[in-house]
Structure formats: C-alpha cells, structure tokens
XYZ file of C-alpha atoms in Angstrom:
602
model
C 0.000 0.000 0.000
C 2.791 2.388 0.877
C 6.079 1.222 -0.551
C 8.277 2.931 2.023
C 6.819 1.720 5.291
C 9.369 3.463 7.456
C 9.576 6.892 5.859
C 10.781 8.412 9.120
C 13.989 6.380 8.968
C 14.475 7.264 5.329
C 14.131 10.943 6.149
C 16.707 10.724 8.913
C 19.109 9.323 6.345
C 18.292 12.106 3.904
C 19.996 15.453 3.688
C 17.270 18.086 3.750
C 17.844 21.766 3.063
C 21.578 21.149 2.686
C 23.851 24.155 3.107
C 27.338 24.602 1.718
C 28.729 23.688 5.135
C 26.679 20.484 5.171
C 28.249 19.392 1.900
C 31.730 19.365 3.379
C 30.857 18.166 6.885
C 30.582 14.352 6.928
C 28.964 14.440 10.361
C 25.788 15.780 8.728
C 25.523 12.624 6.614
C 25.828 10.180 9.508
C 22.813 8.144 10.544
C 20.960 10.145 13.168
C 18.798 8.918 16.011
C 15.225 10.217 16.047
C 15.802 12.246 19.183
C 18.702 14.121 17.616
C 16.427 15.518 14.913
C 14.165 17.444 17.254
C 16.521 20.399 17.605
C 16.917 20.681 13.839
C 14.071 22.791 12.422
C 15.062 21.795 8.904
C 13.953 18.260 9.676
C 10.353 19.228 10.363
C 10.311 21.592 7.401
C 11.724 18.835 5.236
C 8.841 16.564 6.186
C 6.421 19.220 4.990
C 8.394 19.651 1.791
C 7.804 15.986 1.030
C 4.079 16.726 1.212
C 4.195 19.760 -1.055
C 6.207 17.774 -3.594
C 3.361 15.253 -3.873
C 0.490 17.649 -4.600
C -1.226 16.134 -7.682
C -1.765 19.524 -9.311
C 1.889 20.559 -9.248
C 2.051 19.836 -12.985
C -0.244 19.632 -15.989
C -1.816 16.222 -16.587
C -3.632 16.918 -19.894
C -6.118 14.197 -19.023
C -8.395 15.990 -21.515
C -6.963 13.701 -24.213
C -9.122 10.979 -22.634
C -12.288 13.087 -23.056
C -14.311 14.728 -25.811
C -12.083 17.816 -25.562
C -8.829 16.560 -27.082
C -6.682 13.788 -28.500
C -2.923 13.391 -28.555
C -0.521 12.595 -31.379
C 1.626 10.453 -29.043
C 0.447 6.857 -29.579
C 1.988 5.624 -26.313
C 0.258 8.255 -24.176
C -1.340 6.651 -21.112
C -4.536 8.666 -21.320
C -4.967 7.721 -24.992
C -4.711 4.071 -24.032
C -7.121 4.611 -21.161
C -9.712 6.229 -23.429
C -9.505 3.606 -26.149
C -10.169 0.493 -24.094
C -6.987 -0.217 -22.139
C -7.980 1.236 -18.754
C -7.571 -1.366 -16.044
C -6.758 -1.642 -12.364
C -3.186 -2.541 -13.294
C -2.859 0.072 -16.053
C -4.219 3.308 -14.656
C -2.642 6.678 -15.531
C -5.128 8.420 -13.215
C -3.796 6.496 -10.196
C -3.073 8.660 -7.145
C -2.975 5.893 -4.566
C 0.765 5.591 -4.038
C 1.742 9.252 -4.072
C -1.172 10.590 -2.032
C -1.000 7.876 0.635
C 2.716 8.529 0.856
C 1.927 12.212 1.323
C -0.511 11.338 4.103
C 2.189 9.280 5.804
C 4.529 12.257 5.792
C 1.825 14.504 7.221
C 1.056 11.961 9.943
C 4.718 11.982 10.929
C 4.624 15.779 11.115
C 1.516 15.747 13.307
C 2.911 13.028 15.553
C 6.354 14.572 15.990
C 6.137 18.351 15.561
C 5.459 19.154 19.214
C 8.734 17.440 20.124
C 10.696 19.603 17.706
C 12.256 22.966 18.357
C 12.003 25.766 15.802
C 13.005 28.828 17.830
C 14.529 29.684 21.203
C 11.688 32.107 21.951
C 8.829 29.857 23.186
C 6.171 32.171 21.729
C 7.761 31.981 18.283
C 8.364 28.261 18.682
C 4.658 27.698 19.383
C 3.697 29.800 16.389
C 5.905 27.708 14.135
C 4.380 24.519 15.522
C 0.880 25.873 15.052
C 1.590 26.811 11.444
C 3.303 23.530 10.582
C 0.489 21.471 12.108
C -2.058 23.547 10.229
C -0.229 22.986 6.956
C -0.056 19.259 7.648
C -3.797 19.043 8.338
C -4.511 21.000 5.154
C -2.236 18.855 3.014
C -3.634 15.644 4.494
C -7.129 16.830 3.587
C -5.951 17.675 0.076
C -4.447 14.231 -0.435
C -7.632 12.585 0.817
C -9.745 14.681 -1.565
C -7.661 13.614 -4.554
C -7.800 9.994 -3.427
C -11.595 10.148 -3.286
C -11.749 11.783 -6.694
C -9.588 9.070 -8.256
C -10.527 5.959 -6.266
C -13.865 6.274 -4.441
C -16.552 3.991 -5.798
C -19.387 1.588 -5.176
C -18.795 -1.855 -3.698
C -21.835 -4.113 -3.334
C -24.206 -1.192 -2.885
C -22.009 0.893 -0.558
C -20.051 3.975 -1.598
C -16.544 3.493 -0.277
C -13.635 5.839 0.001
C -10.147 4.893 1.143
C -8.478 3.418 4.223
C -7.907 6.214 6.736
C -4.532 6.457 8.424
C -4.135 9.138 11.079
C -0.924 7.953 12.709
C 2.580 7.208 11.521
C 2.939 3.740 10.021
C 6.046 1.619 10.467
C 7.136 -1.876 9.592
C 5.058 -3.295 12.445
C 1.819 -1.553 11.482
C -1.233 -3.331 10.136
C -1.688 -2.389 6.500
C -4.502 -4.817 5.786
C -7.313 -2.474 6.775
C -10.621 -1.951 4.957
C -11.721 1.127 3.072
C -13.896 3.519 5.051
C -17.215 4.765 3.733
C -17.219 7.822 1.521
C -19.016 9.742 4.273
C -16.422 8.789 6.870
C -13.702 10.004 4.522
C -15.348 13.356 3.824
C -15.986 13.801 7.552
C -12.269 13.286 8.158
C -11.419 15.804 5.445
C -13.709 18.395 7.038
C -12.205 17.692 10.441
C -8.705 18.245 9.077
C -9.848 21.413 7.309
C -11.378 22.760 10.513
C -8.121 22.080 12.344
C -6.155 23.810 9.588
C -8.419 26.866 9.664
C -8.115 27.038 13.448
C -4.321 26.862 13.386
C -3.509 28.951 10.313
C -3.968 32.606 9.418
C -6.376 33.239 6.579
C -3.452 34.685 4.624
C 0.220 35.180 5.345
C 0.792 38.910 5.828
C 3.147 40.980 7.934
C 1.294 42.863 10.634
C 2.322 46.410 11.546
C 0.817 46.560 15.036
C -0.071 44.141 17.804
C -3.722 45.044 17.361
C -3.525 43.458 13.887
C -2.368 40.119 15.247
C -5.317 37.681 15.192
C -6.625 37.228 18.723
C -5.902 33.498 18.887
C -2.192 34.227 18.460
C -2.037 37.438 20.482
C -0.842 35.966 23.771
C 0.957 38.039 26.429
C 4.402 39.049 25.211
C 3.609 38.566 21.513
C 5.188 41.204 19.290
C 4.737 42.016 15.635
C 8.275 40.805 14.940
C 7.574 37.486 16.642
C 4.310 36.981 14.774
C 5.761 37.944 11.394
C 8.704 35.633 11.944
C 6.440 32.562 11.979
C 3.235 33.677 10.232
C 4.312 36.579 8.041
C 4.399 37.307 4.355
C 7.493 35.247 3.665
C 5.327 32.129 4.012
C 2.975 33.117 1.191
C 2.572 30.084 -1.032
C 2.158 27.606 1.806
C -1.193 26.173 2.843
C -3.163 28.945 4.536
C -6.648 29.188 5.992
C -7.905 30.414 2.619
C -6.356 27.432 0.833
C -7.911 25.057 3.364
C -11.317 26.618 2.729
C -10.833 26.082 -1.023
C -10.042 22.389 -0.481
C -13.282 22.141 1.500
C -15.151 23.718 -1.423
C -13.709 21.148 -3.819
C -14.579 18.272 -1.498
C -18.136 19.442 -0.898
C -18.781 19.846 -4.631
C -17.556 16.290 -5.231
C -19.726 14.930 -2.416
C -22.865 16.663 -3.710
C -22.383 15.586 -7.329
C -24.680 12.998 -8.931
C -22.073 10.227 -9.018
C -21.694 10.359 -5.228
C -24.932 11.852 -3.923
C -26.603 8.446 -3.592
C -24.101 7.338 -0.964
C -23.003 10.667 0.446
C -24.188 13.162 3.029
C -23.064 15.964 0.757
C -25.618 18.575 -0.282
C -25.649 21.283 -2.899
C -26.492 23.776 -0.149
C -23.276 22.909 1.685
C -21.240 23.125 -1.507
C -22.699 26.537 -2.311
C -22.043 27.764 1.221
C -18.407 26.679 1.309
C -17.721 28.338 -2.047
C -19.558 31.469 -0.937
C -17.267 31.853 2.082
C -14.238 32.115 -0.194
C -16.018 34.414 -2.613
C -16.866 36.697 0.312
C -13.161 36.808 1.250
C -12.369 37.756 -2.345
C -14.812 40.664 -2.233
C -17.996 39.043 -3.477
C -19.028 39.249 -7.092
C -16.723 42.240 -7.597
C -13.763 40.069 -6.576
C -13.945 37.967 -9.738
C -11.111 39.220 -11.975
C -13.097 41.226 -14.466
C -10.698 41.778 -17.343
C -9.926 39.308 -20.094
C -6.177 39.519 -19.452
C -6.409 38.848 -15.718
C -9.244 36.333 -15.703
C -9.004 34.487 -19.028
C -5.490 34.837 -20.437
C -3.786 34.881 -17.028
C -1.141 32.397 -18.241
C 0.347 34.924 -20.683
C -0.263 38.139 -18.766
C 3.392 39.173 -18.817
C 3.101 42.107 -16.420
C 1.262 40.064 -13.784
C 3.566 37.085 -14.084
C 6.702 39.217 -13.920
C 5.398 40.834 -10.745
C 4.925 37.516 -8.938
C 7.366 37.083 -6.098
C 7.955 34.433 -3.435
C 4.555 32.755 -3.584
C 2.459 35.872 -4.198
C -0.637 35.420 -6.310
C -2.101 37.031 -9.376
C -5.729 38.242 -9.125
C -6.901 34.948 -10.645
C -4.745 32.614 -8.557
C -5.863 31.582 -5.080
C -2.927 29.188 -4.638
C -0.145 28.356 -7.030
C 3.085 26.479 -7.466
C 6.347 28.200 -8.219
C 7.271 30.055 -11.369
C 9.503 28.372 -13.929
C 11.563 29.921 -16.671
C 11.352 27.265 -19.358
C 9.721 26.452 -22.669
C 8.381 22.981 -21.900
C 4.769 23.835 -22.697
C 5.683 25.565 -25.954
C 8.058 22.766 -26.956
C 5.326 20.190 -26.390
C 2.345 22.011 -27.857
C 3.388 24.587 -30.461
C 2.648 23.394 -34.012
C 5.580 22.075 -36.086
C 5.903 25.400 -37.927
C 6.830 26.925 -34.564
C 9.204 24.028 -33.824
C 6.803 22.339 -31.402
C 5.542 18.792 -31.080
C 1.806 19.548 -31.249
C 1.064 16.929 -28.586
C -2.433 17.971 -27.468
C -4.991 18.499 -30.227
C -8.332 20.110 -29.298
C -11.365 18.477 -30.881
C -14.149 19.791 -33.032
C -16.402 18.853 -30.106
C -14.714 21.475 -27.947
C -14.570 24.057 -30.732
C -18.322 23.694 -31.180
C -18.840 24.312 -27.440
C -17.695 27.924 -27.778
C -20.722 30.141 -28.387
C -21.082 32.918 -30.911
C -19.863 36.363 -29.929
C -23.451 37.311 -29.019
C -23.568 34.460 -26.484
C -25.879 32.071 -28.334
C -24.786 28.460 -28.846
C -23.792 27.926 -32.463
C -26.654 25.415 -32.762
C -29.102 28.283 -32.197
C -30.183 30.127 -35.386
C -29.762 33.446 -33.561
C -26.013 32.816 -33.381
C -25.679 33.450 -37.137
C -23.064 30.693 -37.246
C -21.698 29.912 -40.701
C -20.330 26.490 -41.669
C -18.263 28.074 -44.406
C -16.715 30.656 -42.065
C -16.830 28.798 -38.745
C -14.464 30.945 -36.687
C -15.993 34.310 -37.485
C -18.024 36.117 -34.809
C -17.179 33.589 -32.120
C -16.494 33.780 -28.397
C -13.027 35.415 -28.050
C -11.956 32.502 -25.839
C -11.940 30.281 -28.927
C -9.124 32.277 -30.503
C -7.413 32.569 -27.116
C -7.427 28.839 -26.314
C -7.311 27.064 -29.686
C -5.199 27.543 -32.807
C -7.263 27.038 -35.968
C -6.852 27.712 -39.684
C -5.784 31.328 -40.127
C -5.184 31.838 -36.410
C -2.082 33.676 -35.312
C 0.643 32.388 -33.039
C 4.258 32.797 -32.018
C 6.534 35.765 -31.578
C 5.928 36.886 -35.163
C 2.134 36.545 -34.805
C 2.146 34.605 -38.054
C -0.988 33.046 -39.490
C -1.054 29.278 -39.224
C -1.920 27.337 -42.363
C -3.371 23.828 -42.043
C -4.037 23.268 -45.769
C -2.078 20.226 -47.008
C 0.874 20.790 -49.312
C 3.462 18.332 -50.629
C 6.341 20.421 -51.934
C 7.474 21.102 -49.349
C 5.219 19.229 -46.938
C 3.093 21.509 -44.786
C 3.870 19.978 -41.419
C 0.999 21.792 -39.702
C -1.659 20.027 -41.790
C -3.605 17.113 -40.371
C -1.437 13.983 -39.990
C 1.295 15.415 -42.226
C 4.062 14.248 -39.875
C 4.132 12.591 -36.462
C 4.059 15.968 -34.703
C 1.089 17.277 -36.690
C -2.423 17.714 -35.377
C -4.863 14.855 -35.744
C -7.969 17.042 -35.410
C -7.241 20.189 -37.409
C -6.508 22.192 -34.240
C -3.555 22.949 -31.990
C -3.516 23.935 -28.342
C -3.009 27.632 -27.611
C -4.153 27.908 -24.006
C -1.416 27.918 -21.340
C 1.214 28.804 -23.941
C 3.080 32.088 -24.040
C 3.154 33.350 -27.578
C 6.196 35.503 -26.790
C 8.287 32.328 -26.568
C 10.472 31.684 -29.591
C 11.304 27.995 -29.862
C 13.276 28.365 -33.088
C 16.676 26.720 -32.378
C 18.449 29.717 -33.885
C 16.843 32.235 -31.555
C 15.241 30.582 -28.571
C 14.132 32.576 -25.562
C 12.448 31.665 -22.303
C 9.495 33.161 -20.444
C 8.061 32.733 -16.974
C 5.164 30.337 -16.410
C 3.256 29.307 -13.331
C 0.760 26.600 -12.481
C -2.226 27.648 -10.354
C -3.194 24.885 -7.979
C -6.556 26.564 -7.380
C -7.996 29.417 -9.430
C -10.673 31.799 -8.210
C -12.727 31.164 -11.331
C -12.970 27.526 -10.241
C -14.433 28.587 -6.894
C -16.924 30.992 -8.500
C -17.995 28.210 -10.865
C -18.300 25.830 -7.897
C -20.783 28.249 -6.379
C -22.722 28.736 -9.614
C -23.137 24.990 -10.101
C -24.085 24.253 -6.501
C -26.413 27.231 -6.075
C -28.291 26.484 -9.287
C -28.839 22.897 -8.145
C -29.773 23.947 -4.605
C -32.245 26.760 -5.246
C -32.067 27.867 -8.885
C -29.943 30.434 -10.640
C -31.629 33.680 -9.606
C -32.350 32.997 -5.920
C -30.173 34.100 -2.995
C -31.904 32.569 0.048
C -28.754 32.779 2.206
C -28.198 36.481 1.403
C -24.723 35.954 -0.004
C -25.145 38.996 -2.216
C -24.813 37.126 -5.506
C -26.546 34.342 -7.399
C -25.527 31.637 -9.825
C -26.922 33.838 -12.584
C -24.837 36.798 -11.413
C -21.643 34.779 -11.561
C -22.280 33.285 -14.984
C -23.230 36.697 -16.317
C -19.964 38.157 -14.985
C -17.863 35.323 -16.413
C -19.490 35.623 -19.824
C -19.272 39.411 -19.796
C -15.533 39.103 -19.094
C -15.096 36.605 -21.930
C -17.487 37.905 -24.555
C -17.214 41.607 -23.810
C -20.999 42.039 -23.767
C -23.175 43.559 -21.077
C -26.350 42.422 -22.830
C -26.513 38.608 -22.867
C -29.841 37.696 -24.496
C -29.261 33.950 -24.399
C -28.513 33.979 -20.677
C -31.570 36.132 -20.045
C -33.746 33.723 -22.005
C -32.815 30.674 -19.878
C -32.043 32.064 -16.422
C -35.294 30.764 -14.957
C -34.795 27.298 -16.453
C -32.766 25.192 -14.007
C -31.947 22.471 -16.547
C -30.852 24.904 -19.257
C -28.794 26.826 -16.698
C -27.178 23.570 -15.590
C -26.021 22.942 -19.144
C -24.772 26.495 -19.530
C -22.891 26.425 -16.220
C -21.291 23.113 -17.134
C -20.328 24.479 -20.532
C -18.805 27.613 -19.018
C -16.811 25.376 -16.679
C -15.700 23.321 -19.682
C -14.420 26.420 -21.463
C -12.978 28.389 -18.563
C -11.108 25.444 -17.033
C -10.202 23.710 -20.295
C -6.866 21.890 -20.367
C -6.388 22.377 -16.633
C -7.277 18.795 -15.670
C -11.001 19.163 -14.873
C -12.988 17.687 -17.757
C -12.090 14.032 -17.155
C -13.285 14.225 -13.543
C -16.245 16.543 -14.158
C -17.847 14.185 -16.695
C -17.675 11.425 -14.114
C -18.910 13.281 -11.053
C -21.808 14.618 -13.148
C -22.579 10.982 -14.087
C -23.236 12.024 -17.676
C -24.927 9.379 -19.804
C -22.723 6.570 -21.066
C -23.183 7.700 -24.706
C -21.939 11.158 -23.672
C -18.974 9.656 -21.828
C -18.218 7.694 -25.004
C -18.686 10.610 -27.373
C -16.124 10.187 -30.153
C -13.419 12.809 -30.573
C -14.084 14.664 -33.821
C -11.889 16.686 -36.135
C -11.809 18.423 -39.517
C -9.450 18.903 -42.411
C -8.958 22.078 -44.419
C -8.561 22.377 -48.183
C -8.824 25.137 -50.771
C -6.626 28.203 -50.361
C -5.676 30.426 -47.467
C -7.926 33.099 -48.966
C -10.834 30.713 -49.465
C -10.404 27.736 -47.125
C -12.862 24.860 -47.324
C -13.692 22.936 -44.170
C -14.605 19.271 -44.287
C -17.540 17.721 -42.497
C -16.390 16.754 -38.997
C -15.218 13.156 -38.852
C -14.329 10.721 -36.094
C -10.676 10.957 -35.092
C -10.751 8.654 -32.095
C -13.436 6.523 -30.500
C -13.919 6.444 -26.746
C -14.344 3.047 -25.062
C -15.707 3.377 -21.528
C -17.848 0.868 -19.647
C -20.596 1.770 -17.193
C -18.396 1.106 -14.149
C -15.756 3.562 -15.337
C -17.360 6.543 -13.676
C -15.182 5.546 -10.717
C -11.491 4.766 -10.955
C -10.091 1.473 -9.659
C -8.023 0.614 -6.622
C -4.563 -0.495 -7.825
C -4.750 -4.200 -8.628
C -1.446 -4.917 -6.891
C -2.838 -3.499 -3.644
C -5.940 -5.694 -3.740
C -3.688 -8.714 -4.221
C -1.626 -7.828 -1.158
C -4.502 -6.930 1.179
C -7.633 -9.050 1.277
C -9.539 -6.389 3.255
C -9.092 -3.910 0.421
C -12.153 -4.406 -1.762
C -12.077 -3.347 -5.405
C -14.711 -1.031 -6.889
C -17.500 -2.804 -8.758
C -16.657 -3.825 -12.314
C -12.872 -3.680 -12.084
C -10.858 -6.881 -12.125
C -7.221 -6.254 -13.016
C-alpha cells in the first residue's frame, strides 16, 4: 500500500535543506537517532516539503486527451490508451494511490512529531511555528484525501466506499490490511482536518504592523509584531493557509454533492454553495472575480502580472499556485511544427463547437448566425485565445497558421502530415506564451506558473451548486450574488458584452442553466485537468462519456479555405463502471480487506 513503510527512517538518512557547510561536513551525513532531529528545524520543514512535492496539481496532466475535448498525437500516451479500451486496475494513468497515501504518511509523521521539535529559542515563536506547521499538515492531508476520493472512491456491493484512513505514523510493524472507510467517513475526516487547519492557520500570510492586527488566537501576552511575522508573516505566502484550506473544503463538498456520489453521500448542494460562498466573500464578493480578459481568461500569458509575482504571491486569478519556472516545456510540447513544437495535445471539433457565438448564443441556435463556411468568425473570443485554428495567429511573429495540405514542401501543420502534426485540425493555444520563440536559432524563455486553485474555479463551484440547490436567480442565504450573477460576470468578461440575451432567455430554467454552467466550466477550465473528472462526477450518460473525438481537415486556399464535415478521429471506449477509478490491482492482491470497486478486475 505504501512502498516505504518506514519513511521516518528514510528521512533521517536524507539530507534536507543542505547548506554549503553540510556538503563538506561528513557528520551531517551520519545516521541520526530520532531524538537528535528534534533540535533541527530543517527536519520538520523537510517533512512538509515531502508533502508539497506530492500535490497532484503541481504539474499539468492533460487528461483531456481521454475526453471529448482533445486527443494526442503520441500513440503511447497513457490517457490515450485509457480512453480507447486499455484502462484497467493494473494500467491506470489516473492512479493517485501511491503518491497521495505517501503524502498522508509524511503529514502523519509531522503531526505526531512536531510538538517534540524545536524551531526557535523564543517559546512564543516556537509555538507559532508549531501551530503553522500542524495547520499545513492538516490542510495537506485533507488535500491528499480529496484527490484519493476523486480518483478511487466507488461503489462496492451497494455501498459507496472511500479509502483506508490512516491518522498515525505507520512503520514496519503496522497493520496495513485495513478496509476502506465509507465515503461519508472520509469526507468527515477531510472536514475535520480542514477545521483544524483553519483554526491553526492565518487566513493569509501577511506581515502585521501593530499588535492590534495580530489575530486574537495568536495574540498571547508578550507577543510582538516581529515574533508573529517571523512565523506567520508574508514570507510564508505560497504555503497552505486558511484560505487554501477553505478552497479544499469547497472542492470536497462539490464532489460529495455531485450525482455520481450523492446516492451514498451526506453531501448537499447547499453545503457546496455555502463553502464556495465563504471564499467568494473573502475575495470581495461578485466584484472580486477578476473582471478583465487579461487577468481572468489569459492569465497564463499576462506578462506584467507574471513578472510581478514574487515568493509565492498570487495574481488576481490565482488563489494558490506552485512556483514560477523559466522554461519552454509547454511551448516545446504544444506549439505546431511550424513553430518548432511537437503539437502533442490536439483540441477536438467537439470542444470548438462548445464555444458560443460572440453574441452568447450556442452555435446550434439560429440566432447565433453561425456559418459552416466561415466557422471561426463572430465567435467567443476565448476560442481564438485557447485554440489555434486555420488562419489563427501564433508565435513571436504573430504569423498566421496554415493547415491546408501541401506536398512540396510538406506543410507539417496540416492534419497527420508528420508525427508531430495535429490529428484534429486544431492545436492547443491555451497555457502557452506566444512571446516564446522555440526556433533553435533564436530561442528565448518566459516565466510560467501553475495555479493549484484558481478563483474562477471557486466561482464556478458556487454557480453549479447554487443552481442545483435553489435555482440560478435565488439568494436565500443572502450571499449577495446568485448563480446567474456569476455566470453573467464570467461571460461578460469573456465575450465583452453587457447584454446577454441567451442567458436572459434561460435564467429561470434550471436544466438549461445547468447545461450552460457546465459548458462555461468546460471552457474556462479547459486543459487544466477538470474535464475528465467533471464528466464522471456529473454521471453524464454513457453515450456522452463515449462521445467520439471529432476533427476536420482544411482544403482550398488560405484566402478561401474549405472545411470538411467533422469526422471521427478517435473513439472512446468506456464501460458503465468507469465513472469511478479502480483501486490499484497490486494493492488488492496484497490486502484481502481492500475491496475493489465494482466492475474492475485487473
């Protein structure tokens, strides 16, 4: 279940936060007794670092290539194999069992040992450090449990099960053959950990200027601003905070209320709406939603915002993020061949068709004035922002991309022209910085960052939950905003329209609003790892889950392109039990109390 059963011993043997002196002092590399670690604050911090390193959203998964949103041109891609009939309990690219349970083990060690450690000579500061570190550990443990439920919760003989719950440090003598707890027991544990984190942590890490600004629970006799800032100040921005813990609770409550889990869960849409509303209130209510296209939609290439990020600070759109990186990995992987990229993720026609017209109407509605012969004209600006299509512009030269086949020389950007070409007639544009030049003769780098949680996600969580709980235009809890208000603001930001006739026409229709909210979530959070899980928690129909990935080809001339009828690029092969991911087959072989989810064998 957890490969390294005695992680504590392994950590003692590790060199954590090594300084230059450590590198030349062999005494630092000697095996150390547990008791000798308690005076070394780097040891406790190193335990936490092991947790942060295991956060599932530290990188981009691009699980969308296993959905109706995208395919990949890499035939060995795990998600491609998953989507086309090779998903099994022993071949599971969505597996989070090993890493997240390992992360929980590290957090259990922190919680078991931190009070024995010493972080500062001043006892007031020492207690603050311990409070913060315990709060982080509770928050991270809750996060790992949430991701484990998302990936591995499922029905077993009529009961919705979660995961085994471990709250203490495991060693080689521990019993690992323990059963999975119910889904409700798991969510209750997550909420308990979140409550502990909120109690122990500041809402945000800021330096206080006066003792009156120190939160009352920390403002014990003798506490000074310098002491508080030393353990809870702005230099810890980027770590789990009270606000981050609240966001994890919002994610968990939305999962628990969703159709795939509601039948065996205590989760309610009212709870999910309330937990999201608390964060929205902290952000400033409806007005707190980043209102400009650059800050809220194209945040990943907002050069001025990204350049201003420092030491964990957030952009207006980012509630919690990983570090910045100065590399071209995304551009290398996803630029089209003409820009020296590998074109790995190819958006589908299915996704392109989900973008409305510029007036807000779905393109299936006659009022959209959609034209099959000019399909990208008068469309939602997010289409051009997220997806590269025929005639779209990309790269440092802002050159038009041509997908019309040619043989002399071969047009590598055309469909299936070479192994790095698109398979669908589209290339990914979202997440990429167009000011990157990947030409080998003049390459440059630009800063990127990966939000772990975006504010738009939380606002969409509220819109979905509130619409299900009491409809889109009601505000029975007096939050000051409705599901309708949020969707209107998100669409106004994207479309640039204050008058949204389609939204107005359906706002009283709960079912139509559900579809619109889900579609806005699909667009706003595209290629950020949501679609694969959203389709499952919504328990969409099996035909929808198996909707084939479609694409087009382009012919004619660049002046007068001709677009083919959409055709199947890749079939999806999912069975009815695949709304819930499996427990790793190897684990069920080792532990006879670990029951597999219904339908999965190996």
